[in-house]
Coordinates of C-alpha atoms and ligand atoms in Angstrom, one line a residue:
M1 CA 0.2 -0.1 0.0
I2 CA 1.2 3.5 -0.8
G3 CA 1.0 5.9 2.3
H4 CA 1.8 9.4 2.8
P5 CA 4.7 10.0 0.3
S6 CA 6.6 12.1 3.1
L7 CA 5.8 9.7 5.7
N8 CA 7.1 6.5 3.7
N9 CA 10.6 8.0 3.8
I10 CA 10.3 9.5 7.4
T11 CA 9.5 7.7 10.5
E12 CA 9.9 10.3 13.1
F13 CA 10.2 14.3 13.0
R14 CA 12.2 14.6 16.3
P15 CA 14.1 16.3 16.9
N16 CA 11.9 19.5 16.4
F17 CA 13.3 23.2 16.4
V18 CA 10.3 25.0 18.0
T19 CA 12.0 26.6 21.3
H20 CA 8.7 28.6 22.4
L21 CA 5.6 30.7 21.3
E22 CA 5.5 34.6 21.4
C23 CA 2.9 37.2 21.6
G24 CA 3.1 39.1 18.1
L25 CA 2.7 42.4 20.0
T26 CA 4.1 42.5 23.1
G27 CA 6.5 39.6 23.0
Q28 CA 4.9 37.7 25.8
R29 CA 6.9 34.2 25.9
F30 CA 4.7 31.0 26.0
E31 CA 5.7 27.4 26.5
R32 CA 5.6 24.7 23.5
G33 CA 3.8 21.6 23.8
I34 CA 0.5 22.7 25.5
V35 CA -2.7 24.4 24.3
H36 CA -2.5 28.0 23.5
G37 CA -5.1 30.6 22.1
L38 CA -4.5 34.1 22.3
S39 CA -2.0 36.1 24.5
D40 CA -2.9 37.9 27.5
A41 CA -2.9 41.4 25.3
G42 CA -5.6 39.4 23.2
K43 CA -3.2 39.0 20.4
P44 CA -1.9 36.3 18.1
L45 CA 1.0 34.1 19.1
L46 CA 4.0 33.4 16.8
V47 CA 6.0 30.2 16.7
K48 CA 9.6 30.5 17.4
Y49 CA 12.4 28.2 16.2
D50 CA 15.7 27.6 17.0
L51 CA 17.2 28.5 13.4
E52 CA 20.8 28.0 14.3
N53 CA 20.2 24.3 14.9
L54 CA 17.8 23.8 12.1
G55 CA 20.3 25.3 9.7
R56 CA 22.7 22.8 11.2
S57 CA 20.3 19.8 10.3
L58 CA 19.0 20.9 7.3
T59 CA 20.2 22.0 3.9
R60 CA 18.5 23.5 0.7
E61 CA 20.2 20.5 -1.0
M62 CA 18.4 18.0 1.2
L63 CA 15.1 19.4 0.2
K64 CA 15.6 18.4 -3.4
E65 CA 15.4 14.6 -2.3
R66 CA 11.8 15.0 -0.4
P67 CA 8.5 14.6 -2.1
A68 CA 6.7 17.6 -3.3
D69 CA 4.4 18.5 -0.5
L70 CA 4.5 20.8 2.5
W71 CA 5.9 18.3 4.9
R72 CA 9.1 18.5 3.0
Y73 CA 9.5 21.9 5.1
R74 CA 9.0 19.8 8.5
E75 CA 11.8 21.3 10.1
F76 CA 10.1 24.8 9.6
L77 CA 6.7 23.1 11.2
P78 CA 5.5 22.6 14.9
V79 CA 4.5 19.1 14.6
V80 CA 6.8 17.0 16.6
D81 CA 5.7 13.5 16.2
S82 CA 5.1 12.3 12.7
A83 CA 2.2 9.9 14.0
N84 CA 0.3 13.1 14.7
V85 CA 0.4 14.4 11.2
V86 CA -3.1 14.5 9.7
S87 CA -2.6 14.7 5.8
L88 CA -4.5 14.6 2.7
S89 CA -1.5 15.1 0.3
E90 CA -0.9 18.8 0.3
T91 CA 0.7 18.8 -3.0
M92 CA 3.3 21.7 -4.0
T93 CA 1.3 24.1 -6.1
P94 CA 2.4 25.2 -9.5
I95 CA 3.5 29.0 -10.5
V96 CA 1.7 29.5 -13.8
P97 CA 2.9 32.0 -16.3
A98 CA 0.3 34.3 -17.4
P99 CA 1.9 36.7 -19.9
K100 CA -1.2 37.6 -21.5
L101 CA -2.2 39.2 -18.2
G102 CA 0.8 41.1 -18.1
Q103 CA 4.4 41.3 -19.0
N104 CA 5.9 39.5 -15.8
V105 CA 2.6 37.9 -14.1
W106 CA 2.6 34.6 -12.4
V107 CA -0.3 32.9 -10.8
K108 CA 0.5 30.7 -7.7
D109 CA -2.5 28.4 -8.1
E110 CA -3.5 27.4 -4.9
G111 CA -6.9 25.6 -6.2
R112 CA -4.9 22.5 -6.6
L113 CA -4.7 21.6 -2.8
P114 CA -7.2 19.2 -1.0
T115 CA -10.4 20.7 -0.6
G116 CA -9.6 23.4 -3.5
S117 CA -8.2 26.3 -1.4
F118 CA -5.2 27.3 0.4
K119 CA -7.0 26.8 3.8
A120 CA -5.6 23.3 3.6
R121 CA -2.3 24.4 4.3
G122 CA -3.4 26.3 7.6
L123 CA -5.9 23.4 8.5
C124 CA -3.6 20.5 8.0
M125 CA -1.1 22.0 10.3
A126 CA -3.8 23.3 12.9
V127 CA -5.8 20.0 13.1
S128 CA -2.3 17.9 13.3
M129 CA -1.3 20.2 16.3
A130 CA -4.7 19.7 17.5
K131 CA -4.2 15.8 17.4
E132 CA -0.8 16.4 19.0
L133 CA -2.1 18.2 21.9
G134 CA -4.8 16.1 22.5
I135 CA -7.9 18.2 21.2
K136 CA -11.3 16.2 20.5
R137 CA -13.5 19.0 19.7
I138 CA -13.2 22.1 17.5
A139 CA -15.3 24.9 16.3
M140 CA -14.9 27.6 14.0
P141 CA -16.4 30.8 11.9
T142 CA -15.9 30.7 8.3
N143 CA -16.5 32.3 5.1
G144 CA -16.5 29.0 3.3
N145 CA -13.2 27.5 2.6
A146 CA -11.8 27.5 6.1
G147 CA -14.7 25.1 7.3
A148 CA -14.5 23.0 4.4
A149 CA -10.8 22.2 4.9
L150 CA -11.4 22.1 8.7
A151 CA -14.3 19.5 8.0
A152 CA -12.1 17.4 5.8
Y153 CA -9.1 17.3 8.2
A154 CA -11.0 16.9 11.5
S155 CA -12.8 13.9 9.8
N156 CA -9.5 12.3 8.5
A157 CA -8.3 12.8 12.1
G158 CA -11.4 11.7 14.0
I159 CA -11.8 15.1 15.9
E160 CA -15.5 16.5 16.0
A161 CA -15.8 19.8 14.0
F162 CA -18.5 22.7 14.5
V163 CA -18.7 25.1 11.8
F164 CA -20.7 28.4 11.6
C165 CA -21.0 30.6 8.5
P166 CA -22.6 33.6 7.3
E167 CA -26.1 32.6 5.5
D168 CA -24.9 33.8 2.2
T169 CA -21.6 31.8 2.1
P170 CA -21.5 29.9 -1.4
E171 CA -23.9 26.9 -1.1
V172 CA -21.0 24.5 -2.5
N173 CA -19.1 25.4 0.8
V174 CA -21.7 24.7 3.1
R175 CA -22.7 21.4 1.7
E176 CA -19.0 20.3 1.5
I177 CA -18.6 21.2 5.0
A178 CA -21.7 19.1 5.9
L179 CA -20.9 16.2 3.4
Q180 CA -17.1 16.1 4.8
G181 CA -18.6 15.2 8.4
A182 CA -18.6 18.3 10.3
R183 CA -21.9 20.1 11.7
V184 CA -22.5 23.3 10.1
W185 CA -24.9 26.2 10.6
R186 CA -25.7 29.1 8.6
V187 CA -25.8 32.3 10.8
N188 CA -27.9 35.5 9.6
G189 CA -24.7 37.6 10.4
L190 CA -21.2 38.5 9.2
I191 CA -18.0 36.1 10.0
H192 CA -17.4 38.0 13.4
D193 CA -20.9 37.3 14.5
C194 CA -20.1 33.7 13.7
G195 CA -17.0 34.3 15.7
R196 CA -18.7 35.3 18.9
I197 CA -20.8 32.3 19.0
V198 CA -17.6 30.1 18.5
R199 CA -16.2 32.1 21.4
E200 CA -19.2 32.1 23.9
G201 CA -19.6 28.3 23.0
V202 CA -16.2 27.4 24.5
G203 CA -17.8 27.0 28.1
P204 CA -20.9 25.2 27.4
M205 CA -19.8 23.2 24.5
G206 CA -16.2 22.5 25.5
W207 CA -14.7 23.2 22.3
F208 CA -11.4 24.7 21.0
D209 CA -11.9 27.8 19.1
L210 CA -10.0 27.6 16.1
S211 CA -10.8 31.3 14.7
T212 CA -8.4 32.6 12.3
L213 CA -5.2 33.6 14.3
K214 CA -6.6 32.7 17.6
E215 CA -4.6 29.4 17.5
P216 CA -1.1 29.6 16.5
Y217 CA -0.5 26.9 13.9
R218 CA -2.6 28.0 10.9
I219 CA 0.0 30.6 10.5
E220 CA 2.7 28.0 10.3
G221 CA 0.9 26.3 7.7
K222 CA 0.4 29.0 5.7
K223 CA 4.2 29.9 6.3
T224 CA 4.9 27.1 3.4
M225 CA 3.5 29.4 0.8
G226 CA 6.7 31.6 1.3
L227 CA 9.0 28.6 2.0
E228 CA 7.6 26.9 -1.3
L229 CA 7.5 30.1 -3.2
A230 CA 11.3 30.7 -2.4
E231 CA 12.4 27.4 -3.1
Q232 CA 10.3 27.4 -6.6
L233 CA 11.9 30.5 -7.6
G234 CA 15.6 29.1 -6.6
W235 CA 16.0 30.9 -3.4
R236 CA 15.4 34.0 -4.5
M237 CA 12.5 36.7 -4.1
P238 CA 10.1 37.9 -6.7
D239 CA 9.9 41.9 -6.7
V240 CA 6.0 42.0 -5.5
I241 CA 3.4 39.7 -4.2
F242 CA -0.2 40.4 -4.5
Y243 CA -2.3 38.6 -1.8
P244 CA -6.0 38.7 -1.2
T245 CA -6.4 39.6 2.4
G246 CA -9.1 38.6 4.8
G247 CA -7.6 37.6 8.2
G248 CA -4.2 37.9 6.6
T249 CA -2.9 34.5 7.8
G250 CA -0.9 34.0 4.6
L251 CA 0.4 37.2 4.3
I252 CA 1.8 37.3 7.9
G253 CA 3.0 33.4 7.4
M254 CA 4.9 34.2 4.2
W255 CA 6.5 37.2 5.9
K256 CA 7.4 35.1 8.8
A257 CA 8.9 32.4 6.2
F258 CA 11.1 35.1 4.3
A259 CA 12.2 36.2 7.9
E260 CA 13.1 32.9 8.9
L261 CA 15.0 32.1 5.5
A262 CA 16.6 35.6 5.6
E263 CA 18.0 34.7 9.2
L264 CA 19.2 31.2 7.9
G265 CA 21.1 33.0 5.0
W266 CA 19.1 30.9 2.4
I267 CA 17.8 34.0 0.6
G268 CA 19.3 37.5 0.6
S269 CA 18.0 40.1 2.4
R270 CA 15.8 41.8 -0.5
M271 CA 12.2 41.2 0.2
P272 CA 9.6 41.4 -2.0
K273 CA 6.9 44.3 -1.7
M274 CA 3.8 42.5 -0.2
I275 CA 0.7 43.9 -1.6
A276 CA -2.6 43.3 0.5
V277 CA -5.5 43.6 -1.7
Q278 CA -8.9 44.1 -0.3
A279 CA -12.5 44.5 -1.7
S280 CA -13.7 48.2 -1.8
G281 CA -16.9 47.0 0.0
C282 CA -14.8 45.6 3.0
A283 CA -11.2 47.3 3.4
P284 CA -10.3 47.7 7.0
I285 CA -6.6 47.0 6.3
V286 CA -6.6 49.4 3.3
R287 CA -8.1 52.0 5.5
A288 CA -5.6 51.5 8.4
F289 CA -2.7 51.6 5.9
E290 CA -3.9 54.9 4.5
Q291 CA -4.3 56.5 7.8
G292 CA -0.9 55.2 9.1
V293 CA -2.2 53.6 12.2
E294 CA -1.3 50.0 13.6
F295 CA -4.4 48.7 14.5
A296 CA -7.7 48.4 12.2
D297 CA -11.2 49.4 13.3
E298 CA -14.2 47.3 12.2
W299 CA -15.5 47.7 8.9
K300 CA -19.3 48.4 8.8
D301 CA -21.8 46.9 6.2
A302 CA -19.1 44.7 4.8
H303 CA -20.1 43.5 1.1
T304 CA -18.1 42.0 -1.9
I305 CA -18.8 38.8 -4.1
A306 CA -15.0 37.8 -2.9
S307 CA -16.5 36.1 0.2
G308 CA -13.2 34.8 1.3
I309 CA -11.8 38.4 1.7
R310 CA -15.1 39.5 3.7
V311 CA -13.5 39.9 6.9
P312 CA -14.6 43.2 8.8
V313 CA -12.5 42.5 11.7
A314 CA -9.0 40.9 11.7
V315 CA -7.4 40.1 14.8
G316 CA -3.7 40.1 13.2
D317 CA -4.4 43.6 11.7
F318 CA -1.1 44.9 13.2
L319 CA 0.9 41.8 11.7
I320 CA -0.7 42.3 8.2
L321 CA 0.2 46.2 8.4
R322 CA 3.7 45.7 9.9
A323 CA 4.6 43.2 7.1
V324 CA 3.0 45.4 4.5
R325 CA 4.9 48.7 5.6
E326 CA 8.1 46.7 6.2
S327 CA 8.3 45.1 2.8
G328 CA 7.8 48.8 1.1
G329 CA 4.3 47.4 -0.3
C330 CA 1.0 48.9 0.3
A331 CA -2.9 47.9 0.7
M332 CA -5.2 48.5 -1.8
T333 CA -8.7 48.1 -2.6
V334 CA -10.4 46.9 -5.9
D335 CA -14.4 47.1 -6.7
D336 CA -16.5 43.9 -7.3
E337 CA -16.9 45.3 -11.1
A338 CA -13.2 44.9 -11.5
I339 CA -13.0 41.7 -9.8
Q340 CA -15.5 40.3 -12.3
L341 CA -13.6 41.6 -15.1
A342 CA -10.1 40.2 -14.2
Q343 CA -11.9 36.8 -13.5
I344 CA -13.4 37.0 -17.2
E345 CA -10.2 38.2 -18.7
A346 CA -8.1 35.6 -16.9
A347 CA -10.2 33.0 -18.2
R348 CA -10.6 34.2 -21.7
R349 CA -7.0 35.1 -22.4
E350 CA -4.8 32.5 -20.5
G351 CA -7.5 29.8 -19.8
I352 CA -7.0 30.4 -15.9
L353 CA -10.0 30.1 -13.9
L354 CA -9.2 32.4 -11.0
C355 CA -11.9 32.3 -7.9
P356 CA -13.1 36.0 -7.0
E357 CA -10.5 36.5 -4.5
G358 CA -7.9 35.4 -6.9
A359 CA -9.4 37.7 -9.5
A360 CA -9.0 40.7 -7.1
T361 CA -5.2 40.4 -7.3
L362 CA -5.1 40.7 -10.9
A363 CA -7.6 43.5 -10.7
A364 CA -5.1 45.1 -8.1
Y365 CA -2.2 44.2 -10.3
W366 CA -3.7 46.2 -13.3
K367 CA -4.5 49.0 -11.1
A368 CA -1.1 49.1 -9.5
I369 CA 0.4 49.4 -13.2
A370 CA -2.0 52.1 -14.2
N371 CA -1.1 54.0 -11.1
G372 CA 2.5 53.4 -11.4
S373 CA 2.8 52.0 -8.1
I374 CA 4.7 48.9 -9.8
G375 CA 6.5 48.9 -13.2
A376 CA 5.5 46.4 -15.8
D377 CA 8.8 44.4 -15.9
E378 CA 8.4 43.9 -12.2
E379 CA 8.1 40.3 -11.6
A380 CA 4.6 39.7 -9.8
I381 CA 3.0 36.6 -8.1
L382 CA -0.6 36.7 -7.9
F383 CA -2.2 34.4 -5.2
N384 CA -5.1 32.3 -7.0
C385 CA -6.3 31.1 -3.0
A386 CA -9.0 28.7 -4.1
S387 CA -10.4 26.8 -7.3
G388 CA -12.6 29.0 -9.4
L389 CA -14.7 25.8 -9.8
K390 CA -16.0 26.4 -6.2
Y391 CA -17.8 29.5 -6.9
P392 CA -21.0 30.5 -8.9
M393 CA -20.1 31.5 -12.5
P394 CA -21.5 33.5 -15.1
P395 CA -24.6 31.9 -16.7
A396 CA -24.3 30.0 -20.1
E397 CA -27.8 29.3 -21.6
D398 CA -27.3 28.7 -25.3
R399 CA -29.2 25.7 -26.4
I400 CA -30.0 23.5 -29.5
D401 CA -33.3 22.1 -30.1
M402 CA -33.1 18.5 -31.6
N403 CA -36.5 18.8 -33.3
A404 CA -35.1 21.6 -35.8
P405 CA -32.4 21.7 -38.2
V406 CA -28.9 23.0 -36.7
D407 CA -28.8 27.0 -37.6
W408 CA -25.1 26.9 -38.5
I409 CA -25.0 30.5 -39.4
G410 CA -26.3 31.3 -35.7
L411 CA -23.7 29.1 -34.3
R412 CA -21.1 31.4 -35.9
G413 CA -22.6 34.5 -34.4
Ligands
PLP501 C1 -9.6 32.7 3.4 C2 -9.4 33.1 1.9 C3 -8.7 34.2 1.8 C4 -8.2 35.0 2.7 O1 -6.9 34.4 3.5 P1 -6.2 35.1 4.7 O2 -4.9 34.4 4.6 O3 -7.2 34.6 6.0 O4 -6.2 36.5 4.6 C5 -8.8 34.6 0.3 N1 -9.5 33.9 -0.3 C6 -10.2 32.7 -0.2 C7 -10.5 32.0 -1.1 C8 -10.0 32.1 1.1 O5 -10.6 31.2 1.4

């Protein structure tokens, strides 16, 4: 029988290089190996590694021998015992050239991952750590893809999952969550209202709150996007990264990856400009960026077709803003019309079916080119965070009636 490709080669992950965890704001230290939520300041925890020792036991050369999935970076990951790995084979995702969308445009296509979105990266790590730490019941608010990934990994691990989503979450997401064995409820509110239900249920339901950034390990899973990107580019950085930003896990995770790689000396000190893309109907991070403040206020009346980035409050706001500013990047909005247009153009010109959030990065790229904030020669990576197949598509209604002759002229028109 063929098992998990990484695990065929490796029986144990030990030694593990996690030293401790640290509050992203105050630096407060937390012990490894026990369950954590937020810090005393109510802020996300970041996992810290002994990079010096890591660098002594792992080289870039050694990675070449390993299977093409995210567990190839296990020394950079928190799971201690390989027996606790919960995996559905998280493949490395391709960087697809898209020259018809822009001279130097590349799409990192995360839609190829299990459950059809990059949420698989975060949730395979969070659920593996939950297993390692003995957690038996998990709850989570979701705009769709995170819940789907949780459902899949929790079922695989034999952990109970409770999921709460806004009632207008794409139908396919709600149904895949249910089909994959989680309990799922539609809530007549937005994602932070669902988050409140999860928070308030911790006592009565005894579940672990796996909300975005309220546990430390989803960032580590998403961090593999940055490790993978660096390795795929031959241990150099692109000029600019466009990231559709909701809770910001991926942007924070990639920035953490780049910092760790730079500290190891695996990449140089030149960093990519990180561009946080939000929808004009829900842009708390962009507003805070423009106001020059450290934290983002709640965005009222949030709306956009890009449901994955409809996040009015992000607990990691300061970490997103810090990464964007340190990188010399920016935060920018695109409206739903531009998102739809970008989705159509990518599909027609390149045959690449972007999800709305991925399309938002293309719309932002074009906007940034038009207003001169980046040059056409700059190498730009766009994140297509989910398969376009998971979303409603524009209708296609042409039909042929077999009771009448085929109208060939009509077919051409
Ligand atoms: C979750 C999600 C996002 C936002 O990702 P974060 O890292 O949480 O900001 C973007 N697009 C899609 C499709 C998503 O599911």
